[in-house]
Coordinates of C-alpha atoms in Angstrom, one line a residue:
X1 CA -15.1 -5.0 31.6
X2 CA -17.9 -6.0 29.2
X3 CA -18.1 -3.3 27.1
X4 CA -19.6 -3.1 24.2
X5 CA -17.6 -2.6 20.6
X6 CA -18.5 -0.6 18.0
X7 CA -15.7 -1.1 15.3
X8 CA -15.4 1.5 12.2
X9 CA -13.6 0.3 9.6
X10 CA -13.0 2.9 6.3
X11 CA -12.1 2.0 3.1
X12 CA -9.2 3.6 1.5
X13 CA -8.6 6.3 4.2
X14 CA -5.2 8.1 4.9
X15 CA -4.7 10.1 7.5
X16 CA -5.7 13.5 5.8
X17 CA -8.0 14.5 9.1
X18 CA -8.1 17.0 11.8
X19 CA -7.0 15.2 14.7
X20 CA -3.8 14.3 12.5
X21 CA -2.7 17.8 12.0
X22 CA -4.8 18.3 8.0
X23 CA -5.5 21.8 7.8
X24 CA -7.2 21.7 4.5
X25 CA -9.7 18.6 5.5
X26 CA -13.5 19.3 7.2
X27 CA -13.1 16.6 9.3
X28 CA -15.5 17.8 13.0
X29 CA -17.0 14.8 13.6
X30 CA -13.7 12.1 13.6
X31 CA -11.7 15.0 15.2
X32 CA -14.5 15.2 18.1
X33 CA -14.0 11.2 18.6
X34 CA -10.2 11.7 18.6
X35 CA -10.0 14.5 21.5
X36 CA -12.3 11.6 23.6
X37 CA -9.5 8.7 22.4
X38 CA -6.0 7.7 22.3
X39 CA -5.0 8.4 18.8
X40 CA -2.1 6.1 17.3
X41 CA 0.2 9.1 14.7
X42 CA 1.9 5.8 13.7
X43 CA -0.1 2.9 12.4
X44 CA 0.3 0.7 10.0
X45 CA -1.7 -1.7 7.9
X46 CA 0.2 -5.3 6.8
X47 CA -0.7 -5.0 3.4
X48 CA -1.9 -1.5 1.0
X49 CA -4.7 -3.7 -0.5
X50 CA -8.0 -4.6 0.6
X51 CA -8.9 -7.9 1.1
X52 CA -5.0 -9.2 2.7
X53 CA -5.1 -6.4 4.9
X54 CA -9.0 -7.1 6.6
X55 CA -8.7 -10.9 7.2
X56 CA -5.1 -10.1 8.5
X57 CA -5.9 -7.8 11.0
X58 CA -9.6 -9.7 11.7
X59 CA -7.7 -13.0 12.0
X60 CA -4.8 -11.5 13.8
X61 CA -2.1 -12.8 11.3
X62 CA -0.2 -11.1 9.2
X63 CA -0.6 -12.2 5.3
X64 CA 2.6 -14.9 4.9
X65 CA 0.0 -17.0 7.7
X66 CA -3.6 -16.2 6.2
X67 CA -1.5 -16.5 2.8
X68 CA -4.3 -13.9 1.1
X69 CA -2.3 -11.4 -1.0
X70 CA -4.9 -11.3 -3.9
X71 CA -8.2 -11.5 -3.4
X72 CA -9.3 -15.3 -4.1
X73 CA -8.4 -17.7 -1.2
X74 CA -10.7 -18.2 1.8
X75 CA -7.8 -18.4 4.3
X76 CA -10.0 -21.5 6.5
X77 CA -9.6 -23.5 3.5
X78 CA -5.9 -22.3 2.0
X79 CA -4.0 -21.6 5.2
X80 CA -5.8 -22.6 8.6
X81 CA -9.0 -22.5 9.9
X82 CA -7.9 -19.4 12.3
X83 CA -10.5 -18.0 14.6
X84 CA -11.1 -13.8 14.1
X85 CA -11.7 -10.9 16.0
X86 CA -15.9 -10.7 15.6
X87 CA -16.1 -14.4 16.0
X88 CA -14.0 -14.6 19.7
X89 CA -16.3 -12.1 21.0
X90 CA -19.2 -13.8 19.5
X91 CA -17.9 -17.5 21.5
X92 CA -17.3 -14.7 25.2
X93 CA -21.5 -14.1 25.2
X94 CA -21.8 -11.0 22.6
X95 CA -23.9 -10.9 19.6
X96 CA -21.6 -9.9 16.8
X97 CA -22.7 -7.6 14.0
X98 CA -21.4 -6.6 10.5
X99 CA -22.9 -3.5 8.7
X100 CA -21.0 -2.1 5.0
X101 CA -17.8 -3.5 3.8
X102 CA -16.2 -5.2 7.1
X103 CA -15.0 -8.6 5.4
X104 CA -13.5 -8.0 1.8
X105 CA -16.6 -9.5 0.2
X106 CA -16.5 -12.4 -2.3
X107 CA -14.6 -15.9 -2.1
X108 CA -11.8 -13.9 0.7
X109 CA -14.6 -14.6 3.2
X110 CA -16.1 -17.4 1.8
X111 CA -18.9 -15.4 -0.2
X112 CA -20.5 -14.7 3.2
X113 CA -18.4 -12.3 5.0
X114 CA -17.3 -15.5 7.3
X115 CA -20.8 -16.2 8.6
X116 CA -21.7 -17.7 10.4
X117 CA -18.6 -18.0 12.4
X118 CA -18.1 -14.7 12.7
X119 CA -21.4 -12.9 13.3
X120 CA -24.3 -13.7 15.0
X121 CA -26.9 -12.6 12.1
X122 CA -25.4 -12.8 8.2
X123 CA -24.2 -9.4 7.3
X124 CA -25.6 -6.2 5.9
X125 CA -24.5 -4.8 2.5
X126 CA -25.9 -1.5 1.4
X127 CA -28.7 -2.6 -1.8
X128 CA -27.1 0.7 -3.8
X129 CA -24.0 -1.4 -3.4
X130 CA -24.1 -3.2 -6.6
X131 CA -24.5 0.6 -8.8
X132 CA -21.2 1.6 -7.4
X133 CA -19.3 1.3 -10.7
X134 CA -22.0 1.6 -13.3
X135 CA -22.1 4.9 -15.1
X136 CA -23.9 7.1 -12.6
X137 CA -21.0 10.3 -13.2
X138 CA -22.9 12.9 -15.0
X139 CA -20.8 14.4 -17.8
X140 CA -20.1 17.8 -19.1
X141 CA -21.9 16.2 -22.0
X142 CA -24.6 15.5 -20.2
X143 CA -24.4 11.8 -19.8
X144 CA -23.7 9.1 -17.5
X145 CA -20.2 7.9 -17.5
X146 CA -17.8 5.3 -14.8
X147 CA -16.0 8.3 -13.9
X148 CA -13.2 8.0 -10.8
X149 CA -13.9 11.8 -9.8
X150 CA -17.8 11.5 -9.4
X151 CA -20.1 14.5 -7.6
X152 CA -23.6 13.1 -7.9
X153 CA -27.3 14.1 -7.0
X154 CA -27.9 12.0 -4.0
X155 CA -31.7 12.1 -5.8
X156 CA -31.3 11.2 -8.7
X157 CA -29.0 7.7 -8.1
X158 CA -30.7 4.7 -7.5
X159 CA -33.3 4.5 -5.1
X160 CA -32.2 7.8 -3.8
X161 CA -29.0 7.5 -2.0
X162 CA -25.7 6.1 -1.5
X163 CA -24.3 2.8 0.1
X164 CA -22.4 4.3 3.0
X165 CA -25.9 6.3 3.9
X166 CA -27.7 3.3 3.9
X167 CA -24.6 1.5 6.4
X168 CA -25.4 4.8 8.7
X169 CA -29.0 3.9 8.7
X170 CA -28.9 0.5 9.4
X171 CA -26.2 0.5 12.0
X172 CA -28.2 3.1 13.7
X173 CA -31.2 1.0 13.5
X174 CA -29.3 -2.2 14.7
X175 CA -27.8 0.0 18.0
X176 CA -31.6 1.1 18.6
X177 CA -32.1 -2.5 18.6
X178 CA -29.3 -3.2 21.0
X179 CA -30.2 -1.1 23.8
X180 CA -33.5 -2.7 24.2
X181 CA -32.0 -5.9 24.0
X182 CA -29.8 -5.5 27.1
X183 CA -27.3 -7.7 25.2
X184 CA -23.5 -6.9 25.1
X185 CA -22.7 -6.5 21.1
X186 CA -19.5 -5.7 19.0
X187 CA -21.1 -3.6 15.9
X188 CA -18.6 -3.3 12.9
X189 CA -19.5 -0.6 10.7
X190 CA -17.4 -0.4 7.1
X191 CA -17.5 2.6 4.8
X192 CA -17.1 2.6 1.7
X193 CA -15.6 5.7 0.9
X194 CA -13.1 7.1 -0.4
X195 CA -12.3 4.3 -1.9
X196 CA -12.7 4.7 -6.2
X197 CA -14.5 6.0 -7.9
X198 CA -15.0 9.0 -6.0
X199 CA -18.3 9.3 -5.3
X200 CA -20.1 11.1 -2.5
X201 CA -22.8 13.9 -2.8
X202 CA -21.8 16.6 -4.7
X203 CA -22.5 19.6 -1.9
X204 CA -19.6 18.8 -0.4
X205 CA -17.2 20.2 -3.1
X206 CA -17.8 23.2 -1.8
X207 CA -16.2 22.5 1.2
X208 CA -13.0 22.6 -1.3
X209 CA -12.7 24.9 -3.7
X210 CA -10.5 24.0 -6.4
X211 CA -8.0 27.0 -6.2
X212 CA -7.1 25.8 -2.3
X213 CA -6.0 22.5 -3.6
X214 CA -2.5 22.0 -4.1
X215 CA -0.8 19.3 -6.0
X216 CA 1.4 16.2 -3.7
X217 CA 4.4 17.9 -2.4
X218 CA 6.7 15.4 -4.4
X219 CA 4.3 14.3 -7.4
X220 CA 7.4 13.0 -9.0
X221 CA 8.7 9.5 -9.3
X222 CA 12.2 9.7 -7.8
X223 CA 14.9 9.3 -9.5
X224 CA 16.3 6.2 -7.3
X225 CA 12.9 4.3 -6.5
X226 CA 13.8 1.1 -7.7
X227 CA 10.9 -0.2 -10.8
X228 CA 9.7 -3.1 -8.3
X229 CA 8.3 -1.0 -6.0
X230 CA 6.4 1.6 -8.6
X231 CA 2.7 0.6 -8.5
X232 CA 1.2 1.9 -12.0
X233 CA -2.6 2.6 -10.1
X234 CA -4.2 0.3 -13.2
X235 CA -7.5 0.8 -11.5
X236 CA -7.6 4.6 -12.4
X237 CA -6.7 4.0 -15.6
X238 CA -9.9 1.9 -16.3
X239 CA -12.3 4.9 -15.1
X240 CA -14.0 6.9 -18.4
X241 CA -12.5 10.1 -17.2
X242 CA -9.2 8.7 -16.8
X243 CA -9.2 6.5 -20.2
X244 CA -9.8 9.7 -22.2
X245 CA -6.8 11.6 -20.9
X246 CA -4.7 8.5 -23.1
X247 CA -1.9 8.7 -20.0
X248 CA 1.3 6.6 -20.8
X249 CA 1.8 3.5 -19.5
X250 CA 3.5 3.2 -16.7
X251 CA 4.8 6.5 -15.3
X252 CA 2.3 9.1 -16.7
X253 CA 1.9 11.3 -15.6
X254 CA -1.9 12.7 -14.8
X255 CA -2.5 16.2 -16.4
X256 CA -2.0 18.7 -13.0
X257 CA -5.9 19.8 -13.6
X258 CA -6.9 16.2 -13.0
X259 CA -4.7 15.5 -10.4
X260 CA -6.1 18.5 -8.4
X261 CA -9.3 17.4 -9.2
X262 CA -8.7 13.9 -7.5
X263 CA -7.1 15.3 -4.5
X264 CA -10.3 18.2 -4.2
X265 CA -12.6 14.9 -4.7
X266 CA -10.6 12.9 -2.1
X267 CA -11.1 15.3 0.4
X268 CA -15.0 15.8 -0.5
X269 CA -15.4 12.1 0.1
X270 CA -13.7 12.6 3.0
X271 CA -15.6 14.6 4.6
X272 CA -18.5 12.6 3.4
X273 CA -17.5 9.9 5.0
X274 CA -17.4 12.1 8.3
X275 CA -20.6 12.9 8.5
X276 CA -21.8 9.3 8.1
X277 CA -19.7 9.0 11.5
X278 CA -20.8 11.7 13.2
X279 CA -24.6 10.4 12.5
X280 CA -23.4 6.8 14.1
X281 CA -21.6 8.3 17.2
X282 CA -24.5 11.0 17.7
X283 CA -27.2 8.1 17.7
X284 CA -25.0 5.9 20.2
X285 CA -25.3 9.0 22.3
X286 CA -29.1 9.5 22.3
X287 CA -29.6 5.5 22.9
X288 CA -27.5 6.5 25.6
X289 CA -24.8 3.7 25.4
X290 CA -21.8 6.0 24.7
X291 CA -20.9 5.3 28.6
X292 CA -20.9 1.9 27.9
X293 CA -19.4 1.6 24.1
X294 CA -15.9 1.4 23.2
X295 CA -15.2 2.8 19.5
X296 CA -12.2 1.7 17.4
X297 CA -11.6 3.7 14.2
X298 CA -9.3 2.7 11.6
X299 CA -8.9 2.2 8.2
X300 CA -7.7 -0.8 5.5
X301 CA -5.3 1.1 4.5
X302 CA -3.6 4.6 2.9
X303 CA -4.2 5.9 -0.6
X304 CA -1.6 7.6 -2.3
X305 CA -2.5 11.4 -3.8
X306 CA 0.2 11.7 -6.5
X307 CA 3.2 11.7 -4.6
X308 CA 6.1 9.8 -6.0
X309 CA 3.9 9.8 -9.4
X310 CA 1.7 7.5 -8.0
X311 CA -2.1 6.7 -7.1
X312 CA -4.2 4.3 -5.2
X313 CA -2.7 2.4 -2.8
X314 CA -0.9 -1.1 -3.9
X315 CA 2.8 0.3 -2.6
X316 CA 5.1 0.1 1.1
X317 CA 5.2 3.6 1.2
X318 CA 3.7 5.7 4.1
X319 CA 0.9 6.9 2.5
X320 CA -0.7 3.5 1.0
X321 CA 0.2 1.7 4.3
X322 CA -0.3 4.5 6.7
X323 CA -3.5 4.4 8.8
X324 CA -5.9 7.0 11.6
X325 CA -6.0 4.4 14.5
X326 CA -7.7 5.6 17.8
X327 CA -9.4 4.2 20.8
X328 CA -12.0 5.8 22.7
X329 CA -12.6 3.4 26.3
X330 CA -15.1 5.1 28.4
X331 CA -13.5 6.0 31.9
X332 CA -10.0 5.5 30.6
X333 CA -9.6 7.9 27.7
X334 CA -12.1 10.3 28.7
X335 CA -13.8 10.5 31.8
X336 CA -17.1 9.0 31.8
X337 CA -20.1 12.2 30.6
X338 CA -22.6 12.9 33.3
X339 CA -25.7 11.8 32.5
X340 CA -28.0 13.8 29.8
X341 CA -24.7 15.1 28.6
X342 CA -23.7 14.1 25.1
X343 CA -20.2 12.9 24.4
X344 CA -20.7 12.9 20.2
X345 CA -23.1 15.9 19.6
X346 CA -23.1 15.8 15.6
X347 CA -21.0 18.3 13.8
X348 CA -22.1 19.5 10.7
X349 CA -18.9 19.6 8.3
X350 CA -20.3 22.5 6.6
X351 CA -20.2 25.3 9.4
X352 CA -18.7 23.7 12.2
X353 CA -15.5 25.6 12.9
X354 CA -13.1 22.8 14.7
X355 CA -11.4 23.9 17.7
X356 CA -9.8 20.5 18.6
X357 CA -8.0 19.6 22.1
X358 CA -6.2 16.1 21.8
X359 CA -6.2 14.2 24.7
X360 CA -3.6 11.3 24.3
X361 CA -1.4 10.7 21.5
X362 CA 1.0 7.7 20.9
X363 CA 3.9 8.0 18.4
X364 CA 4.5 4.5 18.4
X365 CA 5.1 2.4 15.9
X366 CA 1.8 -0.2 15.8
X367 CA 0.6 -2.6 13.7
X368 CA -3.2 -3.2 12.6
X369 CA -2.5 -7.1 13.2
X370 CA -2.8 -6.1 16.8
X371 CA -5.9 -4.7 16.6
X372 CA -7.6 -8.6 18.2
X373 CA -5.5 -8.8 20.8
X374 CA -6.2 -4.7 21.9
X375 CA -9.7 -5.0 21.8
X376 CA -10.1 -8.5 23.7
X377 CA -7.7 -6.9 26.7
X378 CA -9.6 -3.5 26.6
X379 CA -13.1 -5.4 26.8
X380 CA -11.8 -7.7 29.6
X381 CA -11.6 -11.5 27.6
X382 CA -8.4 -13.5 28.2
X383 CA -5.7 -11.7 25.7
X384 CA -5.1 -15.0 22.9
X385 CA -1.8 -16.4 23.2
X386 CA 1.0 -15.5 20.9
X387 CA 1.4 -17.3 18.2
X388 CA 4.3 -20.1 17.7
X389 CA 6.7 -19.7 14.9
X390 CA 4.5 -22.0 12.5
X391 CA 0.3 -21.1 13.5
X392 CA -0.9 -22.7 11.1
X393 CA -2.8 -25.6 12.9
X394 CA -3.3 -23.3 15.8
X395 CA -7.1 -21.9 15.9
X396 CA -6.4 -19.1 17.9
X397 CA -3.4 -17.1 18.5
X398 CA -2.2 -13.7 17.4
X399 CA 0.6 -12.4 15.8
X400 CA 0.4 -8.6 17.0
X401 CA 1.0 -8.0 20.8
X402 CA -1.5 -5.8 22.5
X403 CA -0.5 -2.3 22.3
X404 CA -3.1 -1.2 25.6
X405 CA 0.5 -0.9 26.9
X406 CA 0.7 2.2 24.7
X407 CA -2.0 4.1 26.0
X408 CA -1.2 6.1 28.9
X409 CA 2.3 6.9 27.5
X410 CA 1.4 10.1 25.3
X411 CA 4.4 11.6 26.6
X412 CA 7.0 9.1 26.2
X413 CA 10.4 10.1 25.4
X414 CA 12.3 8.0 22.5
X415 CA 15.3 6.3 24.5
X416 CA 18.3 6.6 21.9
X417 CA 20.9 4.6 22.9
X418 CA 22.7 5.4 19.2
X419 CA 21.7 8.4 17.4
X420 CA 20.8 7.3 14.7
X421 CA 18.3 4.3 14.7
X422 CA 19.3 3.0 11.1
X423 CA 22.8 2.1 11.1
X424 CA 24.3 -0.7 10.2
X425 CA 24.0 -2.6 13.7
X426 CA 20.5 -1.6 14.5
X427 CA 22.1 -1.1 17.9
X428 CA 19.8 0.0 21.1
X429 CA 16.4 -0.1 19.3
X430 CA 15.7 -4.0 20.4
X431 CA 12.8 -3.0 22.5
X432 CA 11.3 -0.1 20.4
X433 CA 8.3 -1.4 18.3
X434 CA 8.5 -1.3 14.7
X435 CA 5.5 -1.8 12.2
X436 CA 6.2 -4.6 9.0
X437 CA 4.2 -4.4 5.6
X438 CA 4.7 -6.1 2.3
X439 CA 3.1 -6.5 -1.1
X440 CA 3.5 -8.7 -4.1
X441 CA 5.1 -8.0 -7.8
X442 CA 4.3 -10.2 -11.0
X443 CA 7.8 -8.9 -11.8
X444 CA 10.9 -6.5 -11.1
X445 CA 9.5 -3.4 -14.2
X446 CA 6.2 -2.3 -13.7
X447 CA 3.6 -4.5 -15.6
X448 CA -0.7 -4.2 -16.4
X449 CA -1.0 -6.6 -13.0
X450 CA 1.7 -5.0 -11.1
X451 CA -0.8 -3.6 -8.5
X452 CA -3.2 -6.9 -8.1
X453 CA -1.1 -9.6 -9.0
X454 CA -3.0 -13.6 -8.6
X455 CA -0.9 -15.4 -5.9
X456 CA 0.5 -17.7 -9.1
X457 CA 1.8 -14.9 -10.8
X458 CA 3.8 -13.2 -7.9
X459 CA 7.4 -13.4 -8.5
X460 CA 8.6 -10.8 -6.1
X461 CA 7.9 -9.6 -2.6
X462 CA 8.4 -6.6 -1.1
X463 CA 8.8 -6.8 2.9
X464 CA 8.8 -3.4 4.5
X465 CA 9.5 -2.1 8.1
X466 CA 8.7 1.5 9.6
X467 CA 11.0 2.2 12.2
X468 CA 11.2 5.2 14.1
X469 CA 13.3 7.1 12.3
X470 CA 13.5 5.3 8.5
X471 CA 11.7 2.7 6.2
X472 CA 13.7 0.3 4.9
X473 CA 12.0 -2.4 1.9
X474 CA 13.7 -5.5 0.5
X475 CA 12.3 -6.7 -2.7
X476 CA 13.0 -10.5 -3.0
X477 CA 12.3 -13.7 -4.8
X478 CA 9.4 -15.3 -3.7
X479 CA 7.8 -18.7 -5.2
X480 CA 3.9 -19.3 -4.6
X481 CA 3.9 -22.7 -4.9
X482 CA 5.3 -23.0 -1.6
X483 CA 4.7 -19.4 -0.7
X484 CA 8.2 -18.9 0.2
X485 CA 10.5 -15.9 0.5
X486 CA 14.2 -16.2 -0.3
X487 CA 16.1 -13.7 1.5
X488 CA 19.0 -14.7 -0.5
X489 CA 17.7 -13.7 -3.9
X490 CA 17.6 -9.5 -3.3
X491 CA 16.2 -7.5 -6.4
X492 CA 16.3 -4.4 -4.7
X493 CA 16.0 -2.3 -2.1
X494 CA 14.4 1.2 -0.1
X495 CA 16.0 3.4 2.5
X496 CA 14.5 6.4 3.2
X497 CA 15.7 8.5 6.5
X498 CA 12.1 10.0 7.7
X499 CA 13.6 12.8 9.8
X500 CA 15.8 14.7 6.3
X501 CA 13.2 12.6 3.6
X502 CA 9.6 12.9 5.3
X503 CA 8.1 12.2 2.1
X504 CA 10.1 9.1 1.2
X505 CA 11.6 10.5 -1.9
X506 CA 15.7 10.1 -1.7
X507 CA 16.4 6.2 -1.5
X508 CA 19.8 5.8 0.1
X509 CA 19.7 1.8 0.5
X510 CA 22.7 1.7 -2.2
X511 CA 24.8 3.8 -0.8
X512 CA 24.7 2.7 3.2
X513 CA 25.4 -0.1 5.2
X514 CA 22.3 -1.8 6.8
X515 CA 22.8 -5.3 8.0
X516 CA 21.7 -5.1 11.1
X517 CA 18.2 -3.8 9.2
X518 CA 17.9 -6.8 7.3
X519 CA 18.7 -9.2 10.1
X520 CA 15.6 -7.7 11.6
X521 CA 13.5 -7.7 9.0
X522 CA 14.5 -11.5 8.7
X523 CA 13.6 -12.3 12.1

């Protein structure tokens, strides 16, 4: 009971780690924090895009209740004036923190990153944050260009260095802060990468040299993937280095050079991105508050790498809604260090060779919406109440259970009543959790605002559920004047079986029964 929080929050990152079985990624320092946790293999965001997928899973909601699926309603305003995560610990006595991207910034949080009802001082943003797509990609021609796949000089960019250095620095310097304070504090740290473009310091390429890269398993659009659900990854297109390739419109696809040269980039930012970490967790050791710090690390959301022809993240497949989730709870997922001994020595990316002992490991399904109710049972608040059918007047509720449940049942055995989870009935799988996403179309054929469609010109939604053993997607009508879905109106649909189709590439939604599927995905 009252611990403190220190929440990471990554932009853009699929689970291409250690700890989630990666054996091309350098990945020490998140690996290190995953053999202390439990580590979720099965999390899922609400929605593969940035801004609906933070305010749901800070508000507790999912997006038909914030009703954010663009990026430009402040949901106090447009939905309900719905309490969040960093605000409920701020009213139960903690000061309440944000460093980096936490908050989508901009109108989505009220141009303030909700301050100050969230956090006790206004948030930090990085001052290098506003060069982040200028040309600062040095060319083979010598000059600077808005590249997606962008190596730099850490000297020679603005002032020196890069946003997500300048997060580390600060959040180190606010936990420093902290610990003479004697106050109890829920620190949320967001990186920026590797989110686009692809920028990190340009060492770390040599942690992945080109020839080791391989393309996506399946870097093909298949053959039944209904148009609705292909996002055409219009943000790549706009990047110099992309624009010059002239790539059709909306398939493709990328030259195979450039594609492995966006995976190898992908990686470096990665592992990037872990050493910022590792720096954070290594200075909550030598303040010596690691005995006393919970750390949640997640991500908004996946990023596909080329498979199924596509990139970015704007889709309901696995790797665009995907997420690392894990838990480290001093005393209950590691045993507590003896004192002087460090639980997060740093790990340099570059030599450390990683020799990685998981401790627990949960293969259910979760949900990122249940992120607020998780972290206010693990630091000992009263769990908010489940939300009612219709929250909207209701300040503070959740709509994703608690999964602390989960934690000490690394072992558990899948109870198959049926064999096969997906049938038409959906019989025997009542009580086994399942994880829902969705995300908006302008139309049923790919268009230029297929990815980012404005809430008025959504036409289409696609509401997706990850079962154990299949993902199933129906893409129906949906009005935004009354943001409503009808179930009635089916433009298409997705069944992949995860156990034959890992990769999600073989829809079989026309030629099975299924339901009992959509009566679930109804309720």
């Amino acid at each position: 009971d009252g611990m403190n929080v220190l929440f990471i929050v990554v932009d853009d990152l699929r689970p291409v780690l250690g700890c989630y079985g990666d054996k091309l990624v350098k990945s020490p320092n998140i690996d290190q924090l995953a053999s202390q946790s439990v580590v979720f293999s099965n999390a899922y965001a609400q929605q593969a895009v940035c801004a609906p997928s933070r305010v749901s899973f800070l508000t507790g909601r999912r997006p038909d209740t914030t009703r954010l699926y663009d990026f430009y309603s402040y949901w106090r305003v447009h939905a309900g004036n719905y309490s969040t995560m960093p605000q409920y610990f701020k009213e139960n006595g903690y000061v309440t923190l944000s460093v980096g991207k936490v908050f989508h910034p901009g109108v989505s949080s009220n141009y303030s990153d909700d301050y100050p009802y969230s956090w006790s001082i206004p948030p930090f943003h990085p001052s290098t944050e506003k060069y982040e797509n200028d040309k600062t990609c040095r060319g083979k021609d010598g000059k600077l260009h808005a590249n997606l796949v962008c190596p730099v000089n850490v000297m020679e960019m603005p002032s020196g260095t890069l946003p997500d250095i300048q997060s580390t620095e600060e959040a180190i310097r606010l936990l420093r802060s902290m610990k003479t304070k004697k106050q109890k504090f829920f620190l949320a740290v967001g990186y920026h990468k590797p989110h686009i473009p692809l920028r990190y310091p340009q060492e770390f390429l040599k942690l992945y040299p080109l020839e080791n890269i391989t393309l996506a398993p399946d870097p093909w659009v298949p053959e039944r993937l209904p148009s609705v659900a292909y996002n055409p990854w219009t943000d790549i297109r706009q990047r110099d280095d992309v624009k010059v390739l002239n790539v059709s419109f909306p398939y493709g696809p990328l030259p195979e050079d450039f594609q492995r040269q966006i995976r190898q980039s992908y990686y470096a930012a990665v592992s990037y991105v872990d050493m910022q970490v590792g720096r954070l967790l290594n200075a909550l050791d030598d303040v010596g508050l690691s005995n006393s710090t919970m750390v949640v690390f997640t991500a908004d959301h996946g990023w596909s790498l080329g498979e199924h022809g596509e990139w970015a993240k704007y889709s309901n497949f696995d790797v665009a809604t995907r997420v690392p989730l894990m838990f480290y709870v001093p005393g209950m997922t590691s045993s507590s260090a003896s004192q002087g001994k460090k639980v997060f020595p740093y790990l340099d990316p570059f030599s450390h060779v990683s020799d990685l002992v998981l401790q627990g490991r949960s293969k259910k399904m979760v949900e990122l919406v249940s992120l607020f109710s998780t972290l206010a049972e693990l630091a000992g608040l009263q769990v908010p109440p489940e939300c009612p059918e219709t929250s909207f007047s209701v300040a503070l509720c959740t709509e994703g259970a608690s999964i602390v449940r989960y934690f000490n049942s690394s072992e558990e055995k899948l109870e198959k009543v049926e064999k096969d989870g997906c049938d038409d009935m959906y019989r025997g799988y009542n009580e086994e959790p399942v994880a829902f996403s969705q995300y908006p179309r302008p139309a049923d054929t790919p268009q230029w605002n297929s990815d980012k469609p404005k809430l008025k010109d959504i036409r289409v939604m696609g509401y997706s559920m990850r079962t154990h053993d299949c993902r199933y997607t129906v893409w129906v009508g949906f009005n935004p004047s009354n943001f409503s879905a009808d179930f009635k109106d089916v433009h298409a649909g997705e069944l992949y079986m995860v156990e034959s189709d890992p990769h999600q590439d073989y829809n079989i939604y026309n030629n099975t029964l299924h339901g009992g599927l959509f009566k679930k995905i109804l309720g």
